C-alpha cells in the first residue's frame, strides 16, 4: 500500500528501535526517567523555552496547554479549522470547560484583525478571554506556514490585551525546514508550544509541550489529571531524541515530493488545486469532475493500492513522508489519472 493519509503512519527507524531497547529509564511521575528528562530539556532548548513536558500525543499536548493556561468558563480564541477545535473530539469543551471563540483560518493563516475583532471589552456579561491558539503549519489549510513576522503581530496584540498564546506546532519543524528559519524563531511568539515527534519525524509515540518553568509545572499537574503521567516511558523518549537529533533535515525531501505530487495533480483535468498553498508536506485538492465524490474517489484509489483521506465531500488530502518517494508519487499520479478518465 502507498499510504498518503498522514505523516503519522511513519514507522520508527532502526536507530530508534536500538535506542529504545537500550534506553535508561526510571519513574517519570517522580521525575526520575533520565531519558525523558533529556528529551524534555532538548525540546525546550530547541524552542528557546525554559522547560518541556513529554506527552502521549499532540491532542494531549494541546489539551494540557489549555488546562494550564485557563480556568473552566474562560474563552479561548481559536481558528474554526484548527486541529484543536476541529479534530480533538471536543476535549477543550468537555475536559477543559472553555468556550471556543471561533475565528477565520480557512486560508491556514489567522489575520491579526480577526483576533482584534474577537477581543471583548471588560463587561459583567462577558466571559474572561485568556488564550489565543495558533497552528503552524496549518493542517486543514494544507500545511500552510505562518511566518514569524505574522505570528509576532498576533503575539503583540495578545500581550497588549493580557492574553497568552499557545502554538499547536505539531509540524513546526516542517515550517522551519521549508523557510530556513529556526523553530525557536517561530516559538518566540508563543507562550507555549506543542510539537509532535510521531509525525514526519517518525518516532512511534509522543509530543512535547514547552514553555516557562512555571507553566510546565502546571501542565505537569494537568497531564497527571488526564491520566498522562507515564512511568518508564524513557523507552519512548529515546526514539523522540533520535527524531529531534537526526530526522528534521530530511523533511525537505517530503516537501519536494509534495510539490512534485501537487504539480502533477494540477495538470489533471478534473482536479483543482491551489499550488501556492503547497508549502510543506500536505497536498489538498478538489475534485471537480461532476459525479465524482471524495468517498467514491478514495475507494477507487484504495483498489489501486493507494490510501488518502477526504477533507470534505469534494476534497482530498495527501501527505508525503519518509515512506513516500518519487516512484510512489508517479504511481499515485497514474492511478488518479485513470480514475478521472473512468
Ligand atoms: C496540526 C495538528 N495538531 C495536533 C495533532 C494531534 O496529534 P496526535 O495525533 O498526536 O494527537 C495533529 C494530528 O494530526 C495535527 O495535525
CSV table of C-alpha atoms and ligand atoms in Angstrom, one decimal:
chain,number,residue,atom,x,y,z
A,1,UNK,CA,0.0,0.0,0.0
A,2,UNK,CA,1.1,3.6,-0.7
A,3,UNK,CA,-0.2,5.4,2.4
A,4,UNK,CA,-0.7,9.1,1.9
A,5,UNK,CA,-3.3,9.5,4.6
A,6,UNK,CA,-0.9,11.2,7.0
A,7,UNK,CA,2.7,11.5,8.1
A,8,UNK,CA,1.6,9.8,11.4
A,9,UNK,CA,1.9,6.5,9.6
A,10,UNK,CA,5.7,6.7,9.6
A,11,UNK,CA,7.5,3.8,11.3
A,12,UNK,CA,10.3,4.1,13.8
A,13,UNK,CA,13.8,3.8,12.2
A,14,UNK,CA,16.2,1.0,13.1
A,15,UNK,CA,18.3,3.6,15.1
A,16,UNK,CA,15.2,4.5,17.1
A,17,UNK,CA,14.5,0.8,17.8
A,18,UNK,CA,18.0,0.3,19.1
A,19,UNK,CA,17.9,3.4,21.2
A,20,UNK,CA,14.6,2.3,22.6
A,21,UNK,CA,16.0,-1.1,23.6
A,22,UNK,CA,18.9,0.4,25.4
A,23,UNK,CA,17.2,3.5,27.0
A,24,UNK,CA,18.0,4.2,30.6
A,25,UNK,CA,14.6,4.6,32.4
A,26,UNK,CA,13.0,5.5,35.7
A,27,UNK,CA,9.7,6.5,37.1
A,28,UNK,CA,8.8,9.7,35.3
A,29,UNK,CA,5.9,10.7,37.6
A,30,UNK,CA,8.7,11.1,40.2
A,31,UNK,CA,10.8,13.0,37.6
A,32,UNK,CA,13.3,10.1,37.6
A,33,UNK,CA,13.4,9.0,34.0
A,34,UNK,CA,16.8,10.3,32.7
A,35,UNK,CA,15.9,9.7,29.0
A,36,UNK,CA,12.6,11.7,29.3
A,37,UNK,CA,14.4,14.4,31.2
A,38,UNK,CA,17.0,14.6,28.4
A,39,UNK,CA,14.2,14.8,25.7
A,40,UNK,CA,12.3,17.5,27.6
A,41,UNK,CA,15.4,19.6,28.0
A,42,UNK,CA,16.4,19.2,24.4
A,43,UNK,CA,12.9,20.0,23.1
A,44,UNK,CA,12.7,23.1,25.4
A,45,UNK,CA,16.1,24.3,24.2
A,46,UNK,CA,15.1,23.9,20.5
A,47,UNK,CA,12.1,26.1,21.2
A,48,UNK,CA,14.0,28.6,23.2
A,49,UNK,CA,11.8,27.8,26.2
A,50,UNK,CA,12.7,27.1,29.9
A,51,UNK,CA,11.1,23.7,30.2
A,52,UNK,CA,9.4,20.8,28.4
A,53,UNK,CA,6.9,18.1,29.1
A,54,UNK,CA,6.7,14.8,27.3
A,55,UNK,CA,3.1,13.9,26.5
A,56,UNK,CA,1.4,10.9,24.7
A,57,UNK,CA,0.1,12.8,21.7
A,58,UNK,CA,-0.4,16.2,20.1
A,59,UNK,CA,-4.0,16.1,21.2
A,60,UNK,CA,-2.9,15.7,24.9
A,61,UNK,CA,-0.3,18.4,24.5
A,62,UNK,CA,-2.9,20.9,23.3
A,63,UNK,CA,-5.4,19.9,26.0
A,64,UNK,CA,-2.9,20.1,28.8
A,65,UNK,CA,-1.8,23.5,27.5
A,66,UNK,CA,-5.3,24.8,27.6
A,67,UNK,CA,-5.9,23.3,31.1
A,68,UNK,CA,-2.7,25.0,32.3
A,69,UNK,CA,-3.5,28.4,30.7
A,70,UNK,CA,-7.2,28.7,31.6
A,71,UNK,CA,-9.9,28.0,34.1
A,72,UNK,CA,-13.3,26.4,33.2
A,73,UNK,CA,-15.6,29.0,31.8
A,74,UNK,CA,-12.9,31.1,30.2
A,75,UNK,CA,-13.0,31.8,26.5
A,76,UNK,CA,-10.2,31.0,24.1
A,77,UNK,CA,-9.8,32.4,20.6
A,78,UNK,CA,-9.2,29.6,18.1
A,79,UNK,CA,-9.3,29.0,14.4
A,80,UNK,CA,-12.5,27.4,13.1
A,81,UNK,CA,-10.4,24.9,11.1
A,82,UNK,CA,-7.7,24.4,13.7
A,83,UNK,CA,-6.9,20.8,14.8
A,84,UNK,CA,-7.5,21.9,18.4
A,85,UNK,CA,-11.1,22.9,17.7
A,86,UNK,CA,-12.0,20.7,14.7
A,87,UNK,CA,-10.2,17.4,15.4
A,88,UNK,CA,-9.7,16.8,19.1
A,89,UNK,CA,-13.1,15.3,19.9
A,90,UNK,CA,-14.3,18.5,21.7
A,91,UNK,CA,-11.8,18.0,24.5
A,92,UNK,CA,-11.4,21.7,25.1
A,93,UNK,CA,-15.1,22.0,25.9
A,94,UNK,CA,-15.6,18.7,27.7
A,95,UNK,CA,-12.3,18.4,29.7
A,96,UNK,CA,-11.1,22.0,30.0
A,97,UNK,CA,-14.6,23.5,30.1
A,98,UNK,CA,-13.5,26.5,28.0
A,99,UNK,CA,-15.6,28.3,25.4
A,100,UNK,CA,-14.1,28.5,21.9
A,101,UNK,CA,-14.5,31.8,20.1
A,102,UNK,CA,-14.0,30.8,16.5
A,103,UNK,CA,-12.2,33.0,14.0
A,104,UNK,CA,-11.4,32.6,10.3
A,105,UNK,CA,-8.4,30.5,9.4
A,106,UNK,CA,-9.7,28.9,6.2
A,107,UNK,CA,-6.5,30.1,4.4
A,108,UNK,CA,-4.4,28.5,7.1
A,109,UNK,CA,-3.4,31.9,8.4
A,110,UNK,CA,-5.0,33.9,11.2
A,111,UNK,CA,-5.1,37.6,10.5
A,112,UNK,CA,-4.3,39.9,13.5
A,113,UNK,CA,-7.5,41.8,12.5
A,114,UNK,CA,-9.6,38.7,13.2
A,115,UNK,CA,-8.1,38.4,16.7
A,116,UNK,CA,-8.6,42.1,17.3
A,117,UNK,CA,-12.3,41.8,16.3
A,118,UNK,CA,-12.7,38.9,18.7
A,119,UNK,CA,-11.4,40.9,21.7
A,120,UNK,CA,-14.0,41.8,24.3
A,121,UNK,CA,-14.1,44.9,26.5
A,122,UNK,CA,-14.5,44.4,30.2
A,123,UNK,CA,-18.2,43.8,30.9
A,124,UNK,CA,-20.1,41.9,33.5
A,125,UNK,CA,-21.9,39.9,30.8
A,126,UNK,CA,-18.8,38.6,29.1
A,127,UNK,CA,-16.6,35.5,29.7
A,128,UNK,CA,-13.0,36.1,30.5
A,129,UNK,CA,-10.9,35.6,27.4
A,130,UNK,CA,-7.5,34.1,28.3
A,131,UNK,CA,-5.8,32.5,25.3
A,132,UNK,CA,-5.2,32.7,21.6
A,133,UNK,CA,-4.4,29.4,19.8
A,134,UNK,CA,-2.4,29.3,16.6
A,135,UNK,CA,-1.4,26.4,14.4
A,136,UNK,CA,1.8,26.3,12.3
A,137,UNK,CA,1.9,24.6,9.9
A,138,UNK,CA,-1.9,24.6,9.5
A,139,UNK,CA,-3.1,21.1,8.7
A,140,UNK,CA,-6.6,21.8,7.3
A,141,UNK,CA,-5.2,24.8,5.5
A,142,UNK,CA,-2.9,22.4,3.5
A,143,UNK,CA,0.3,22.7,5.5
A,144,UNK,CA,0.5,26.5,5.1
A,145,UNK,CA,3.2,28.4,7.0
A,146,UNK,CA,2.6,31.4,9.2
A,147,UNK,CA,5.8,33.4,9.2
A,148,UNK,CA,7.4,34.6,12.5
A,149,UNK,CA,6.5,38.2,11.5
A,150,UNK,CA,2.8,37.3,11.1
A,151,UNK,CA,3.0,35.4,14.5
A,152,UNK,CA,4.6,38.5,16.1
A,153,UNK,CA,1.7,40.7,15.2
A,154,UNK,CA,-0.7,38.4,16.9
A,155,UNK,CA,1.6,37.9,19.9
A,156,UNK,CA,2.0,41.6,20.5
A,157,UNK,CA,-1.8,42.1,20.2
A,158,UNK,CA,-2.3,39.3,22.7
A,159,UNK,CA,0.3,40.8,25.1
A,160,UNK,CA,-1.3,44.2,25.0
A,161,UNK,CA,-4.6,42.5,26.0
A,162,UNK,CA,-3.3,40.2,28.7
A,163,UNK,CA,-3.9,37.1,26.6
A,164,UNK,CA,-1.5,34.1,26.4
A,165,UNK,CA,-0.7,32.5,23.0
A,166,UNK,CA,-0.4,28.7,22.5
A,167,UNK,CA,1.1,27.4,19.4
A,168,UNK,CA,0.0,24.0,18.0
A,169,UNK,CA,3.3,23.4,16.3
A,170,UNK,CA,2.6,19.7,15.6
A,171,UNK,CA,4.6,20.3,12.3
A,172,UNK,CA,6.6,23.4,13.4
A,173,UNK,CA,9.8,21.7,12.0
A,174,UNK,CA,8.2,21.5,8.6
A,175,UNK,CA,7.8,25.3,8.8
A,176,UNK,CA,11.4,25.7,10.0
A,177,UNK,CA,12.9,23.5,7.2
A,178,UNK,CA,10.7,25.0,4.5
A,179,UNK,CA,11.7,28.6,5.4
A,180,UNK,CA,15.2,28.0,6.7
A,181,UNK,CA,14.1,29.8,9.9
A,182,UNK,CA,14.9,28.1,13.2
A,183,UNK,CA,11.9,26.7,15.0
A,184,UNK,CA,12.7,28.9,18.1
A,185,UNK,CA,12.1,32.0,15.9
A,186,UNK,CA,8.5,30.9,15.5
A,187,UNK,CA,8.3,29.8,19.1
A,188,UNK,CA,9.4,33.2,20.3
A,189,UNK,CA,6.0,34.5,19.5
A,190,UNK,CA,4.1,32.0,21.7
A,191,UNK,CA,4.0,31.4,25.4
A,192,UNK,CA,3.6,27.7,24.9
A,193,UNK,CA,4.5,25.4,22.0
A,194,UNK,CA,3.4,21.9,21.4
A,195,UNK,CA,5.2,19.9,18.7
A,196,UNK,CA,4.9,16.3,17.6
A,197,UNK,CA,7.6,13.6,17.4
A,198,UNK,CA,5.4,11.0,15.8
A,199,UNK,CA,4.5,12.6,12.5
A,200,UNK,CA,7.2,13.4,9.9
A,201,UNK,CA,9.9,12.9,12.4
A,202,UNK,CA,9.0,9.2,12.6
A,203,UNK,CA,9.0,8.5,16.3
A,204,UNK,CA,6.4,5.9,17.3
A,205,UNK,CA,4.7,7.9,20.1
A,206,UNK,CA,4.8,11.3,21.7
A,207,UNK,CA,4.8,15.1,21.6
A,208,UNK,CA,6.4,17.8,23.7
A,209,UNK,CA,4.8,20.8,25.3
A,210,UNK,CA,7.3,23.6,26.0
A,211,UNK,CA,7.0,26.9,27.9
A,212,UNK,CA,8.1,28.7,31.0
A,213,UNK,CA,9.1,26.6,34.1
A,214,UNK,CA,6.1,27.8,36.0
A,215,UNK,CA,3.7,27.0,33.0
A,216,UNK,CA,5.2,23.5,32.7
A,217,UNK,CA,4.8,22.8,36.4
A,218,UNK,CA,1.1,23.5,36.0
A,219,UNK,CA,1.0,21.5,32.7
A,220,UNK,CA,2.6,18.5,34.5
A,221,UNK,CA,-0.3,18.5,37.0
A,222,UNK,CA,-2.8,18.8,34.2
A,223,UNK,CA,-1.1,15.9,32.4
A,224,UNK,CA,-1.5,13.8,35.6
A,225,UNK,CA,-5.1,14.8,35.8
A,226,UNK,CA,-5.9,13.5,32.3
A,227,UNK,CA,-4.1,10.2,33.0
A,228,UNK,CA,-1.0,11.1,31.1
A,229,UNK,CA,1.6,10.5,33.9
A,230,UNK,CA,3.7,7.8,32.4
A,231,UNK,CA,6.3,5.7,34.2
A,232,UNK,CA,9.3,4.1,32.4
A,233,UNK,CA,8.4,5.9,29.2
A,234,UNK,CA,12.1,6.6,28.5
A,235,UNK,CA,11.8,3.8,26.0
A,236,UNK,CA,9.5,6.1,24.0
A,237,UNK,CA,11.5,9.3,24.7
A,238,UNK,CA,14.7,7.6,23.4
A,239,UNK,CA,13.1,7.5,19.9
A,240,UNK,CA,12.0,11.1,20.4
A,241,UNK,CA,15.6,12.2,20.9
A,242,UNK,CA,16.7,10.5,17.7
A,243,UNK,CA,13.7,12.2,16.0
A,244,UNK,CA,15.0,15.6,17.1
A,245,UNK,CA,18.7,14.9,16.5
A,246,UNK,CA,18.5,13.3,13.1
A,247,UNK,CA,15.1,13.4,11.4
A,248,UNK,CA,14.4,17.1,10.9
A,249,UNK,CA,16.6,18.0,7.9
A,250,UNK,CA,15.1,15.2,5.8
A,251,UNK,CA,11.7,16.8,5.9
A,252,UNK,CA,12.9,18.8,2.9
A,253,UNK,CA,12.5,15.7,0.9
A,254,UNK,CA,8.9,15.4,1.9
A,255,UNK,CA,8.3,19.0,0.9
A,256,UNK,CA,10.0,18.4,-2.5
A,257,UNK,CA,7.9,15.3,-3.0
A,258,UNK,CA,4.7,17.1,-2.1
A,259,UNK,CA,5.5,19.8,-4.6
A,260,UNK,CA,6.1,17.2,-7.3
A,261,UNK,CA,2.8,15.5,-6.4
A,262,UNK,CA,0.9,18.8,-6.4
A,263,UNK,CA,2.4,19.9,-9.7
A,264,UNK,CA,1.4,16.6,-11.3
A,265,UNK,CA,-2.1,16.7,-9.9
A,266,UNK,CA,-2.6,20.3,-11.1
A,267,UNK,CA,-2.1,19.2,-14.7
A,268,UNK,CA,-5.0,16.7,-14.5
A,269,UNK,CA,-8.4,17.6,-15.8
A,270,UNK,CA,-11.0,17.1,-13.0
A,271,UNK,CA,-8.8,18.4,-10.3
A,272,UNK,CA,-8.4,21.9,-8.9
A,273,UNK,CA,-5.6,22.7,-6.6
A,274,UNK,CA,-4.1,25.9,-5.1
A,275,UNK,CA,-0.4,25.4,-5.7
A,276,UNK,CA,0.6,28.4,-3.6
A,277,UNK,CA,-0.8,26.5,-0.6
A,278,UNK,CA,1.6,23.6,-1.1
A,279,UNK,CA,4.4,24.9,1.1
A,280,UNK,CA,5.3,21.8,3.1
A,281,UNK,CA,4.3,18.1,3.1
A,282,UNK,CA,0.5,18.4,2.7
A,283,UNK,CA,-1.4,18.5,-0.6
A,284,UNK,CA,-5.2,19.2,-0.6
A,285,UNK,CA,-7.1,19.2,-3.8
A,286,UNK,CA,-10.7,19.5,-5.0
A,287,UNK,CA,-12.5,17.0,-7.3
A,288,UNK,CA,-14.3,19.0,-9.9
A,289,UNK,CA,-15.4,16.1,-12.2
A,290,UNK,CA,-19.2,16.0,-12.0
A,291,UNK,CA,-20.5,13.0,-10.0
A,292,UNK,CA,-17.1,12.1,-8.6
A,293,UNK,CA,-17.3,12.5,-4.8
A,294,UNK,CA,-14.4,12.1,-2.5
A,295,UNK,CA,-15.7,8.8,-1.0
A,296,UNK,CA,-16.0,7.2,-4.4
A,297,UNK,CA,-12.6,8.5,-5.5
A,298,UNK,CA,-10.9,7.2,-2.3
A,299,UNK,CA,-12.5,3.8,-2.7
A,300,UNK,CA,-11.2,3.6,-6.3
A,301,UNK,CA,-7.8,4.7,-5.2
A,302,UNK,CA,-7.7,2.1,-2.5
A,303,UNK,CA,-8.5,-0.6,-5.0
A,304,UNK,CA,-5.3,0.5,-6.8
A,305,UNK,CA,-3.3,0.2,-3.6
A,306,UNK,CA,-3.3,3.8,-2.5
A,307,UNK,CA,-4.7,5.4,0.6
A,308,UNK,CA,-5.6,9.1,1.1
A,309,UNK,CA,-8.1,11.0,3.3
A,310,UNK,CA,-11.0,13.2,2.4
A,311,UNK,CA,-11.4,16.7,3.9
A,312,UNK,CA,-14.9,17.3,2.6
A,313,UNK,CA,-17.3,15.5,0.2
A,314,UNK,CA,-15.3,17.1,-2.7
A,315,UNK,CA,-11.8,17.5,-1.4
A,316,UNK,CA,-8.9,15.0,-0.8
A,317,UNK,CA,-5.7,15.3,1.3
A,318,UNK,CA,-2.4,13.5,0.5
A,319,UNK,CA,0.5,13.8,2.9
A,320,UNK,CA,4.1,13.0,2.0
A,321,UNK,CA,6.5,11.4,4.5
A,322,UNK,CA,9.6,9.1,4.8
A,323,UNK,CA,8.0,6.1,3.1
A,324,UNK,CA,6.9,8.1,0.0
A,325,UNK,CA,9.4,8.7,-2.8
A,326,UNK,CA,9.1,9.7,-6.4
A,327,UNK,CA,8.2,6.2,-7.5
A,328,UNK,CA,5.2,6.1,-5.2
A,329,UNK,CA,4.1,9.5,-6.4
A,330,UNK,CA,4.4,8.5,-10.0
A,331,UNK,CA,2.2,5.5,-9.3
A,332,UNK,CA,-0.3,7.7,-7.5
A,333,UNK,CA,-0.5,10.2,-10.3
A,334,UNK,CA,-1.1,7.5,-12.8
A,335,UNK,CA,-3.8,6.0,-10.6
A,336,UNK,CA,-5.5,9.3,-10.2
A,337,UNK,CA,-5.4,10.0,-13.9
A,338,UNK,CA,-7.0,6.6,-14.6
A,339,UNK,CA,-9.8,7.2,-12.1
A,340,UNK,CA,-10.5,10.6,-13.6
A,341,UNK,CA,-10.7,9.1,-17.0
A,342,UNK,CA,-13.2,6.3,-15.9
B,1,LIG,C1,-2.0,20.3,13.5
B,1,LIG,C2,-2.2,19.1,14.4
B,1,LIG,N1,-2.2,19.3,15.7
B,1,LIG,C3,-2.4,18.3,16.6
B,1,LIG,C4,-2.5,17.0,16.1
B,1,LIG,C5,-2.7,15.9,17.1
B,1,LIG,O1,-1.7,15.0,17.2
B,1,LIG,P1,-2.0,13.5,17.7
B,1,LIG,O2,-2.5,12.7,16.6
B,1,LIG,O3,-0.6,13.1,18.2
B,1,LIG,O4,-3.0,13.6,18.8
B,1,LIG,C6,-2.4,16.8,14.7
B,1,LIG,C7,-2.5,15.4,14.2
B,1,LIG,O5,-2.6,15.0,13.1
B,1,LIG,C8,-2.3,17.8,13.8
B,1,LIG,O6,-2.3,17.7,12.5
